[in-house]
Each structure stands twice: as C-alpha cells, then as structure tokens.
C-alpha atoms as an extended CHARMM CRD file, in Angstrom:
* protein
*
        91  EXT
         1         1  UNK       CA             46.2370000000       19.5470000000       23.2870000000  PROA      1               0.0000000000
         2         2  UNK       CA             46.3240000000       16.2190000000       21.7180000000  PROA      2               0.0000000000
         3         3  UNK       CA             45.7170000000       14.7500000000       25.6160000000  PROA      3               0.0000000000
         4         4  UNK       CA             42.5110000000       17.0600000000       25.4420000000  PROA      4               0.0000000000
         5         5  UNK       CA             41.1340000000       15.7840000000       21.9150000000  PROA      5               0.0000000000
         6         6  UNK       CA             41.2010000000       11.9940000000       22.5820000000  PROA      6               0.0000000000
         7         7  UNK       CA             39.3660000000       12.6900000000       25.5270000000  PROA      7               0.0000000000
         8         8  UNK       CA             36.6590000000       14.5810000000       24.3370000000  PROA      8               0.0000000000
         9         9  UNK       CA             36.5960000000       12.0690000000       21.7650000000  PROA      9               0.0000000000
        10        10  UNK       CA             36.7080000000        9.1090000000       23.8310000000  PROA      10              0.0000000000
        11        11  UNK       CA             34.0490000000       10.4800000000       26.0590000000  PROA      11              0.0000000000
        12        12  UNK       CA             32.0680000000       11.4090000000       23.3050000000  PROA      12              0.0000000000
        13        13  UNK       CA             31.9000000000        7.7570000000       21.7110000000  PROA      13              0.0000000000
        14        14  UNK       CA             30.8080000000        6.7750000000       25.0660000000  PROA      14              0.0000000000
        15        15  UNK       CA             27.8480000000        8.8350000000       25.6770000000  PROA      15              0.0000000000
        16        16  UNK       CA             26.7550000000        7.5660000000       21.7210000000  PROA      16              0.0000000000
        17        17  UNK       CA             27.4670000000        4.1520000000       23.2260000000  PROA      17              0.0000000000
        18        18  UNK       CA             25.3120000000        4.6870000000       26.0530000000  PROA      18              0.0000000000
        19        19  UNK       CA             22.6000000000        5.6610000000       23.9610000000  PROA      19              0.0000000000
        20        20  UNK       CA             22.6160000000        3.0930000000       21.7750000000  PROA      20              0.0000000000
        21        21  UNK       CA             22.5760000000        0.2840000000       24.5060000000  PROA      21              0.0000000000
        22        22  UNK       CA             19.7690000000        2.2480000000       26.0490000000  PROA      22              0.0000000000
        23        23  UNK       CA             17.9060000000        2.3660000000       23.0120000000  PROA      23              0.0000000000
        24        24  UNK       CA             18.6030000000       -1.1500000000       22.4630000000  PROA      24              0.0000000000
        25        25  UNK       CA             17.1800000000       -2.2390000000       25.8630000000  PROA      25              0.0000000000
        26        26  UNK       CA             14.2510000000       -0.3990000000       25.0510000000  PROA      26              0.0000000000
        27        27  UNK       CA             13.3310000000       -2.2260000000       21.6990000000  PROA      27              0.0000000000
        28        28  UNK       CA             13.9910000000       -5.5020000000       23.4610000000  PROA      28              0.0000000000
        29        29  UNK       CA             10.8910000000       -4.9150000000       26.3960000000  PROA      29              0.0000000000
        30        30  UNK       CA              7.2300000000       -5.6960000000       25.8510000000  PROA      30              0.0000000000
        31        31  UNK       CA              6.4050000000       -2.3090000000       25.2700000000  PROA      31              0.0000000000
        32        32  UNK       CA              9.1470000000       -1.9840000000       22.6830000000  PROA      32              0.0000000000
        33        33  UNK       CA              8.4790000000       -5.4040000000       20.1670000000  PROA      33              0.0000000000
        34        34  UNK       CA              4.8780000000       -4.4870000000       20.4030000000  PROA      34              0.0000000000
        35        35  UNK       CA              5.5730000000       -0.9740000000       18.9730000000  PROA      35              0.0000000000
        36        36  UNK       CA              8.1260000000       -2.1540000000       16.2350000000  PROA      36              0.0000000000
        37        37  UNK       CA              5.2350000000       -4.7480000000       15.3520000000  PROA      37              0.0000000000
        38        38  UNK       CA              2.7560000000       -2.7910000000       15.0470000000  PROA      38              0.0000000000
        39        39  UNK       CA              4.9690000000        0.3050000000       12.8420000000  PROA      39              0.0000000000
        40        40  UNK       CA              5.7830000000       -3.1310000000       10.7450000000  PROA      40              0.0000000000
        41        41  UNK       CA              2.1990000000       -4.0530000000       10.5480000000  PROA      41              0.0000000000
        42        42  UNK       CA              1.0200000000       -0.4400000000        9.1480000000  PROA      42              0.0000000000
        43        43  UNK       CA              3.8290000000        0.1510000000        6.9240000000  PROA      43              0.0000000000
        44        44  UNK       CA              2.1730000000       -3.5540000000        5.2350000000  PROA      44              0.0000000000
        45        45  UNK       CA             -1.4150000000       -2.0340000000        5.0000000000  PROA      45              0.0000000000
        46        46  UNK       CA              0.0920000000        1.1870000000        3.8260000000  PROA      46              0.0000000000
        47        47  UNK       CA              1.6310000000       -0.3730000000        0.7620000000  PROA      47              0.0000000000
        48        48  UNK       CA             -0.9400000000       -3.0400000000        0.3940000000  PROA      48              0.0000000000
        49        49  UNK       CA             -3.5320000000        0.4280000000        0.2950000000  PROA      49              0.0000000000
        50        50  UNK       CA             -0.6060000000        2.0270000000       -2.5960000000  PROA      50              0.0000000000
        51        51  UNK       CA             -0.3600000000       -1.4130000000       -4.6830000000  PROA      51              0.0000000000
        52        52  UNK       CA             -4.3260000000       -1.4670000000       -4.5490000000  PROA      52              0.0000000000
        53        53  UNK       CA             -4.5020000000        2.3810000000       -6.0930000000  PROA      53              0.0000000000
        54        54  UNK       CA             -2.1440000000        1.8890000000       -8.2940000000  PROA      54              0.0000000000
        55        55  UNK       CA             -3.5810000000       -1.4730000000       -9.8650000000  PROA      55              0.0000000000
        56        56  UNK       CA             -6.9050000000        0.3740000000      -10.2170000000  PROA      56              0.0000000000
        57        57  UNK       CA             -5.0220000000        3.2660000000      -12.0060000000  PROA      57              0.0000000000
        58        58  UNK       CA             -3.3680000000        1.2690000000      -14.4280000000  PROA      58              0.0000000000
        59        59  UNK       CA             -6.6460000000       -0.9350000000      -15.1210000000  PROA      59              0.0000000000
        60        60  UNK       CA             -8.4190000000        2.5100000000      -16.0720000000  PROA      60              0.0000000000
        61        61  UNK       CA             -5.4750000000        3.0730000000      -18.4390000000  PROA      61              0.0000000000
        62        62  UNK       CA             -5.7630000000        0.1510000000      -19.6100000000  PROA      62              0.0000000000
        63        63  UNK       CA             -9.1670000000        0.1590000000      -20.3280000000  PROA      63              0.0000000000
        64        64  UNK       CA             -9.1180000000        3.6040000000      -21.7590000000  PROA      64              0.0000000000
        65        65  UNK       CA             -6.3410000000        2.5230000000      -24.1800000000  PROA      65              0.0000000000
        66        66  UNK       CA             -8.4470000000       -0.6860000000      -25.6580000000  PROA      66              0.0000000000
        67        67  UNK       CA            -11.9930000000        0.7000000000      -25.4680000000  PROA      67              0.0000000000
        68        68  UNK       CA            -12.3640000000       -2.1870000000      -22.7990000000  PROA      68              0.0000000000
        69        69  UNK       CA            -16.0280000000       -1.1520000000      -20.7300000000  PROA      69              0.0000000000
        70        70  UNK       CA            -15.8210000000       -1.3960000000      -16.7570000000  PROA      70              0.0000000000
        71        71  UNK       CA            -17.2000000000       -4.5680000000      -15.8570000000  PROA      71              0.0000000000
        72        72  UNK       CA            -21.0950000000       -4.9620000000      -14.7960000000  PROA      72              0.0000000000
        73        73  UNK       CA            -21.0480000000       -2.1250000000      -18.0200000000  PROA      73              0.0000000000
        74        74  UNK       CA            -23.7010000000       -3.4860000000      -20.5660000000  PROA      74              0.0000000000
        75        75  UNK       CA            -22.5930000000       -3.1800000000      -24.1610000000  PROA      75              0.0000000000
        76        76  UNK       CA            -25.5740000000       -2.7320000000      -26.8110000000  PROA      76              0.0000000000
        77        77  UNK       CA            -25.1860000000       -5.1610000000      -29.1810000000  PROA      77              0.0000000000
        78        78  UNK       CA            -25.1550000000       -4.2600000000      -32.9530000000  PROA      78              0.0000000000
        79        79  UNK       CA            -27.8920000000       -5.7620000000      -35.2130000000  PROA      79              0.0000000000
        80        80  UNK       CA            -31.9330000000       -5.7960000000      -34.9840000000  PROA      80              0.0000000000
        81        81  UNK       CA            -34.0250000000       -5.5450000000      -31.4440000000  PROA      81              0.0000000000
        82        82  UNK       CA            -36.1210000000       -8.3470000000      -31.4530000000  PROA      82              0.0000000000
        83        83  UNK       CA            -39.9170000000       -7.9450000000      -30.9730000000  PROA      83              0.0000000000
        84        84  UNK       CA            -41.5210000000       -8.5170000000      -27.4840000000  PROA      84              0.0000000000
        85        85  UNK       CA            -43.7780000000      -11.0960000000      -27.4670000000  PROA      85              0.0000000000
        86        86  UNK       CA            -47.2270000000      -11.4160000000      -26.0160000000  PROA      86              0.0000000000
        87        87  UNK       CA            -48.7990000000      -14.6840000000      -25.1650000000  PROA      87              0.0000000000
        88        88  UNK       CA            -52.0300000000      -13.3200000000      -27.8200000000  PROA      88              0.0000000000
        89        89  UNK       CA            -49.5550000000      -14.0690000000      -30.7890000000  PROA      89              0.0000000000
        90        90  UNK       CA            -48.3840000000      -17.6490000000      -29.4240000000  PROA      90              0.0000000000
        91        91  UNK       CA            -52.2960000000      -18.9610000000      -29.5260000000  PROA      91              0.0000000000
C-alpha cells in the first residue's frame, strides 16, 4: 500500500509539473507577453477609470459639505444692480 501511495503521488506532482512548464512556455512566446501586456495595460485604465470616479465623488461631497458652487457656476453677488447705461446719458 505505501508502494502504491508514493506513486500516485509522485506521478501526480509530475503531471502538475508538466503543466506548469507548459504554461510557462506559453507566457514566454509572442503570443503570450503580448497578452499579459495587454491584461496589464487594462487593469491600468481600469483603475485609472475607478480613481477618476471616485475623485469626482468625493469633490461633490466636498462641495456639498462647504456650500462650494461647481465651477463655471455664477454666484449672484449681494448688494445693488447697477444701472445700464445708454450712450444718451454720457452726452
């Protein structure tokens, strides 16, 4: 029985080796790099996308919390609206 156990195991932790070499090879081709570049490359626009949202989010509360108006916004200003003038009242 024993005989029969470190076999199985032994062949067992060969076929995972095998796999793992294989899968290694694979990574190392053209093909391969080009894929692991480009999964690298999306994963960085992915979280460059989350950071974005979540700067905007916490800008709104933010801006919520101090009474802070989006920008191009156009406060009134307090005190008297001056008078339009006509060029009839400058002569």
């Amino acid at each position: 029985m024993p005989r029969t156990l470190w076999f199985v195991a032994g062949a067992g932790a060969g076929v995972y080796a095998m796999a793992r070499a294989r899968r290694l090879a694979e990574s190392l081709t053209a093909d391969g790099l080009r894929d692991r570049i480009g999964a690298v490359a999306l994963g960085a626009r992915i979280m460059a996308e989350e950071v974005r949202a979540g700067a905007v989010e916490r800008e709104v509360e933010l801006r919520e919390r101090y009474g802070v108006p989006e920008p191009g916004y156009r406060a009134l200003e307090s005190g008297p609206v001056p008078e339009p003038t006509s060029r009839e009242d400058q002569d």
